[in-house]
C-alpha positions as CSV (number, residue, x, y, z in Angstrom):
1,M,11.3,18.7,14.6
2,N,11.6,16.1,16.6
3,I,10.9,13.4,14.3
4,E,11.2,10.3,16.4
5,K,7.2,11.8,17.8
6,A,6.5,9.8,14.8
7,V,7.1,5.9,16.5
8,E,5.1,6.8,19.1
9,V,2.3,7.9,17.8
10,I,2.6,4.1,15.4
11,E,3.0,2.3,18.5
12,R,-0.7,3.9,19.4
13,M,-1.7,2.2,16.3
14,R,-0.4,-1.0,17.1
15,L,-2.2,-4.1,18.1
16,P,-1.7,-7.0,21.0
17,N,-1.8,-9.4,17.8
18,G,1.5,-6.9,15.8
19,A,-0.9,-5.7,12.9
20,Y,-2.4,-2.5,13.1
21,T,-5.2,-1.0,13.1
22,A,-5.6,2.1,9.6
23,S,-6.0,5.2,12.1
24,L,-7.5,5.5,15.5
25,S,-10.9,7.2,13.6
26,Q,-13.9,5.5,14.4
27,D,-14.0,5.2,10.7
28,Y,-11.0,3.7,10.2
29,H,-10.8,0.9,13.4
30,Y,-9.8,-2.0,11.2
31,V,-6.8,-3.6,9.5
32,W,-6.4,-3.2,6.4
33,I,-3.2,-5.7,4.4
34,R,-2.2,-2.6,2.3
35,D,-1.7,0.2,5.4
36,V,-0.3,-2.4,7.4
37,V,2.9,-3.0,4.4
38,Y,3.2,0.5,4.6
39,T,2.7,1.6,8.2
40,V,5.8,-0.4,8.5
41,L,8.2,0.6,6.3
42,P,9.9,2.1,8.8
43,F,11.2,-1.2,10.6
44,L,12.3,-2.5,7.7
45,S,16.2,-2.3,8.5
46,T,15.9,-1.7,12.1
47,P,16.6,-4.6,14.9
48,S,12.7,-3.7,16.5
49,P,10.8,-6.5,16.4
50,Y,7.8,-4.7,15.0
51,Y,8.1,-5.2,11.2
52,E,8.5,-9.2,11.3
53,K,5.4,-9.4,14.1
54,A,3.1,-7.8,12.0
55,Y,3.8,-9.8,9.0
56,H,3.6,-13.3,11.8
57,A,-0.1,-11.2,12.2
58,L,-0.8,-11.1,8.5
59,L,0.6,-14.8,8.1
60,D,-1.3,-16.2,11.1
61,L,-4.3,-14.2,9.6
62,F,-3.7,-16.3,6.2
63,L,-3.7,-19.5,8.0
64,R,-7.1,-18.8,9.1
65,Y,-8.7,-18.3,6.1
66,E,-6.7,-20.6,3.7
67,W,-9.2,-22.5,3.4
68,K,-10.9,-20.0,1.6
69,I,-7.7,-19.0,-0.8
70,N,-7.7,-22.9,-1.1
71,I,-10.6,-22.8,-3.2
72,H,-9.0,-19.5,-5.1
73,T,-6.1,-21.3,-6.0
74,K,-8.5,-23.8,-8.3
75,K,-11.7,-20.9,-8.7
76,R,-11.6,-17.9,-9.8
77,P,-13.7,-15.6,-7.0
78,K,-16.8,-14.7,-8.8
79,Y,-18.3,-12.2,-5.8
80,L,-16.8,-9.4,-4.2
81,Y,-16.8,-11.6,-1.4
82,E,-15.2,-14.4,-2.4
83,Y,-12.0,-12.2,-2.8
84,I,-8.6,-12.5,-0.3
85,H,-10.4,-9.9,1.8
86,A,-8.8,-6.2,1.6
87,R,-10.1,-5.3,5.3
88,Y,-10.4,-7.1,9.0
89,S,-11.1,-6.4,12.3
90,T,-8.6,-5.3,14.4
91,D,-9.0,-9.1,15.9
92,L,-8.5,-10.2,11.7
93,E,-11.4,-11.5,11.0
94,E,-13.5,-10.9,8.2
95,I,-16.2,-8.3,8.9
96,P,-19.6,-9.2,6.9
97,Q,-20.3,-6.5,4.9
98,E,-19.8,-5.4,1.5
99,W,-16.4,-3.5,0.1
100,G,-14.4,-3.7,-2.2
101,H,-11.9,-6.7,-1.7
102,A,-10.8,-7.3,-4.8
103,Q,-7.7,-5.8,-3.9
104,N,-4.9,-7.7,-5.9
105,D,-2.5,-5.2,-4.7
106,A,-3.0,-5.8,-1.5
107,I,-1.5,-9.6,-1.7
108,G,1.4,-7.7,-4.1
109,A,2.4,-5.6,-1.5
110,F,2.4,-8.4,0.9
111,L,4.3,-10.5,-0.6
112,W,6.8,-7.8,-1.6
113,G,7.5,-7.2,2.0
114,V,8.0,-10.7,2.6
115,G,10.4,-10.6,0.6
116,E,11.6,-7.5,1.0
117,G,11.9,-8.3,4.9
118,I,13.8,-11.4,4.1
119,H,16.8,-9.8,2.2
120,H,17.0,-7.0,5.4
121,G,17.6,-9.8,7.9
122,Q,13.7,-10.0,9.2
123,K,13.4,-13.5,10.2
124,I,10.0,-13.8,8.5
125,I,9.4,-17.3,7.8
126,R,8.9,-19.2,11.0
127,N,8.0,-22.8,9.5
128,E,6.7,-24.5,6.3
129,K,3.4,-23.4,6.8
130,D,4.4,-20.0,5.9
131,L,6.4,-20.5,3.1
132,D,3.6,-22.4,2.1
133,L,0.8,-20.2,2.7
134,I,3.5,-17.9,-0.1
135,Q,3.1,-20.1,-2.5
136,K,-1.1,-20.4,-2.1
137,L,-0.5,-16.2,-2.4
138,V,1.3,-17.3,-5.5
139,D,-1.4,-19.3,-7.1
140,Y,-3.7,-17.7,-5.6
141,L,-3.1,-14.6,-8.4
142,E,-2.1,-17.0,-10.6
143,C,-6.0,-17.8,-10.8
144,L,-6.8,-14.6,-10.8
145,Q,-4.9,-13.7,-13.3
146,Y,-4.0,-10.8,-12.0
147,W,-2.6,-9.2,-15.2
148,Q,-5.5,-9.1,-17.1
149,A,-7.6,-9.2,-13.9
150,E,-10.0,-5.8,-13.2
151,D,-9.8,-5.2,-9.5
152,N,-10.7,-2.4,-7.3
153,G,-7.1,-1.0,-6.8
154,M,-5.7,0.4,-4.0
155,W,-8.9,3.1,-3.1
156,E,-11.0,-0.2,-3.6
157,E,-13.4,1.7,-6.1
158,N,-14.5,1.0,-10.3
159,M,-13.7,-2.3,-11.4
160,E,-10.5,-2.2,-14.6
161,I,-7.2,-3.4,-14.8
162,H,-4.8,-0.9,-12.6
163,A,-1.7,-1.1,-13.3
164,S,-0.6,0.0,-9.3
165,S,-2.1,-3.1,-8.8
166,V,-0.5,-5.1,-11.4
167,G,2.4,-3.4,-10.6
168,A,2.8,-4.3,-7.0
169,C,2.0,-8.4,-8.0
170,V,5.0,-8.4,-10.2
171,A,6.8,-6.7,-7.2
172,G,5.9,-9.4,-5.3
173,L,6.1,-11.9,-7.7
174,K,9.7,-11.1,-7.9
175,A,10.1,-10.7,-3.8
176,V,9.2,-14.3,-3.5
177,K,11.2,-15.8,-6.3
178,M,13.5,-17.3,-4.3
179,L,11.1,-18.6,-1.2
180,V,8.3,-20.4,-3.4
181,H,7.8,-21.5,-6.5
182,V,6.8,-18.7,-9.1
183,K,6.8,-19.8,-13.2
184,D,8.8,-16.8,-14.8
185,E,5.6,-16.4,-17.2
186,L,3.6,-15.3,-14.2
187,I,6.0,-11.9,-13.8
188,E,6.5,-11.5,-17.9
189,K,2.3,-11.3,-18.6
190,G,3.2,-8.7,-16.1
191,E,5.7,-6.9,-16.8
192,E,4.0,-6.7,-20.2
193,T,0.8,-5.6,-19.4
194,L,2.9,-2.7,-17.6
195,E,4.8,-1.8,-21.2
196,N,1.0,-1.5,-22.9
197,L,-0.8,0.2,-20.3
198,L,1.8,3.0,-17.7
199,P,2.4,5.5,-17.3
200,R,-1.8,5.6,-17.4
201,E,-3.3,3.7,-14.2
202,S,-6.3,2.3,-15.9
203,V,-8.5,2.9,-19.3
204,S,-10.2,5.5,-16.9
205,K,-7.0,7.3,-14.8
206,P,-4.3,9.3,-17.4
207,T,-2.6,9.4,-13.7
208,D,-3.1,8.6,-10.0
209,L,-0.7,9.2,-7.3
210,A,-0.8,4.8,-6.3
211,L,1.3,4.9,-9.9
212,L,4.1,6.2,-7.1
213,S,4.4,3.1,-5.5
214,L,5.6,1.6,-8.4
215,I,8.8,3.8,-7.8
216,Y,8.7,3.6,-4.3
217,P,8.8,1.1,-2.8
218,Y,8.9,-0.9,-5.3
219,R,11.7,0.1,-7.7
220,L,10.0,-1.6,-10.0
221,V,9.8,1.0,-13.8
222,D,13.3,2.5,-15.3
223,R,13.9,6.4,-14.9
224,E,12.6,7.6,-17.6
225,M,8.9,5.9,-16.8
226,A,9.8,6.8,-13.2
227,L,10.1,10.9,-14.5
228,R,7.2,10.4,-16.3
229,I,5.2,9.0,-13.6
230,I,6.2,12.2,-11.3
231,H,5.7,14.8,-14.0
232,D,2.0,12.9,-14.5
233,I,1.3,13.5,-10.8
234,T,3.1,16.7,-9.7
235,S,2.3,19.1,-12.6
236,T,-2.1,17.2,-12.1
237,L,-2.4,16.0,-8.9
238,E,-0.3,18.4,-6.4
239,R,-1.9,20.5,-4.2
240,K,-1.0,22.9,-1.1
241,Y,-1.5,20.0,1.7
242,G,-0.6,17.4,-0.3
243,C,-1.7,15.3,-4.2
244,I,-5.2,14.9,-4.5
245,R,-5.6,10.6,-5.3
246,Y,-6.9,12.0,-9.0
247,V,-8.8,14.1,-11.0
248,N,-12.5,14.3,-10.3
249,D,-12.1,12.5,-7.2
250,L,-15.2,12.3,-5.1
251,Y,-14.2,11.2,-1.6
252,Y,-14.1,13.8,1.2
253,N,-15.2,16.2,-1.6
254,E,-16.7,19.4,-1.0
255,G,-16.4,21.1,-4.0
256,S,-13.0,19.5,-5.1
257,E,-10.8,16.6,-4.8
258,A,-9.6,15.3,-1.1
259,E,-6.3,16.7,-0.4
260,W,-3.7,13.2,1.2
261,C,-1.6,14.3,3.1
262,F,0.7,10.9,2.4
263,G,1.6,12.8,-1.5
264,F,4.3,15.1,-0.5
265,P,6.8,12.8,1.6
266,W,5.5,9.7,-1.3
267,L,6.8,12.3,-3.5
268,G,10.0,13.2,-1.7
269,L,11.0,9.4,-1.0
270,C,10.8,8.9,-5.5
271,Y,12.5,11.3,-5.9
272,Y,15.5,10.4,-3.2
273,E,15.1,7.1,-4.8
274,L,16.2,8.5,-8.5
275,G,19.1,10.2,-6.7
276,M,17.3,13.8,-6.9
277,Y,18.0,15.0,-4.0
278,D,18.2,18.4,-4.5
279,K,14.2,17.9,-6.0
280,A,13.3,15.6,-2.5
281,N,14.6,18.2,-0.4
282,E,12.3,20.4,-1.5
283,Y,9.4,18.0,-0.4
284,V,11.0,18.1,3.5
285,G,9.2,21.0,3.8
286,K,6.0,20.4,2.2
287,T,5.4,17.8,4.7
288,K,6.9,19.4,7.1
289,S,3.6,21.4,6.4
290,V,1.2,19.1,7.2
291,I,2.6,17.4,10.3
292,S,1.2,18.7,13.4
293,E,2.9,19.4,17.2
294,N,2.1,16.3,18.0
295,W,3.4,14.0,15.1
296,E,-0.6,13.1,13.9
297,V,-0.3,13.8,10.6
298,P,-4.2,13.4,8.9
299,E,-5.4,11.0,6.0
300,L,-6.6,14.1,3.6
301,Y,-7.6,17.5,4.0
302,I,-11.4,17.2,2.4
303,G,-12.0,19.5,-1.0
304,G,-13.1,23.0,-0.1
305,R,-13.3,22.7,4.1
306,Y,-8.9,22.7,3.8
307,E,-9.5,21.0,7.3
308,P,-8.3,17.4,8.4
309,N,-11.5,15.0,8.1
310,A,-11.6,12.5,11.6
311,N,-9.2,10.0,10.2
312,N,-6.2,11.9,12.1
313,P,-3.8,10.3,12.9
314,L,-3.5,7.9,10.1
315,A,-1.2,4.9,10.2
316,W,0.2,4.9,6.8
317,S,0.5,9.1,6.2
318,V,2.7,9.5,10.1
319,S,4.9,6.5,8.0
320,L,5.5,8.5,5.0
321,A,6.3,11.2,6.5
322,Y,8.4,10.0,9.4
323,Q,10.3,7.6,6.5
324,F,11.2,10.5,4.4
325,L,12.3,12.9,6.6
326,K,14.3,10.1,8.7
327,T,15.9,9.4,5.0
328,M,16.6,13.4,4.6
329,N,18.4,13.0,8.0
330,V,15.7,15.5,9.6
331,Q,16.6,15.6,13.2
């Protein structure tokens, strides 16, 4: 298997502005902040310009909507359209369609990616204005009171407090603490919420695939909690073609829950983070099983029909599969 083909597939989804479309499919030909963060993970420690350009594009996006951020550093959003949007056109403009835009984890993910990128030598900060925007995003999370704020979460669905969203914000705030002013209590309040909520994702979900983010890439939980999260996910959510997001997920459900392909490499990366290389190696074969010869890794296999949906390739799926196999030195 030539894993470098993955880079060619990811390149097809890179836009002239430096951001990435979530997929080449008509339904997903948009830019999600979170998807971009995960898509460029393979370029975090490489000398290529892709990581920096993606974050410059997102910073330019935030600059375009700075007027909105300014409002909501002082006044909490009441309606979903008032939040910093989670999804944009390929020209990085808001889309006038009702959507679950209350996704605090997307802002946390962006902040984490900025701090982690700088830690790896990426020149993300271009000027004082970039630093000013990052400070305003921190103030936005404070205004939201993210540690006790219901949001749509990683899967853009029902409003409740999600551990994965709170965790992303904690990771992001920690990551930019050297760049801008972050009050200690902002981080501490988020950590307290996680302590009370984990290993659950939320009141309604005992476990959820999104919790893997607290292990990789955020490295936010201790070993004991990481093992608990992984056990809950592998025993409850793992399937033949990947992992379901949570029990009774209705998305692409035609008799059973859809099976998300990036579940395999994501679990493999989590085992690798824990130094459990034998377990990580088990997921090399599982990951290969959902990769076609042309490296077009789909979003998911439709539940009950067990065939890929139209969002194929999904940038995030290709990226995590490539990152995992590269980490495991698979050629």
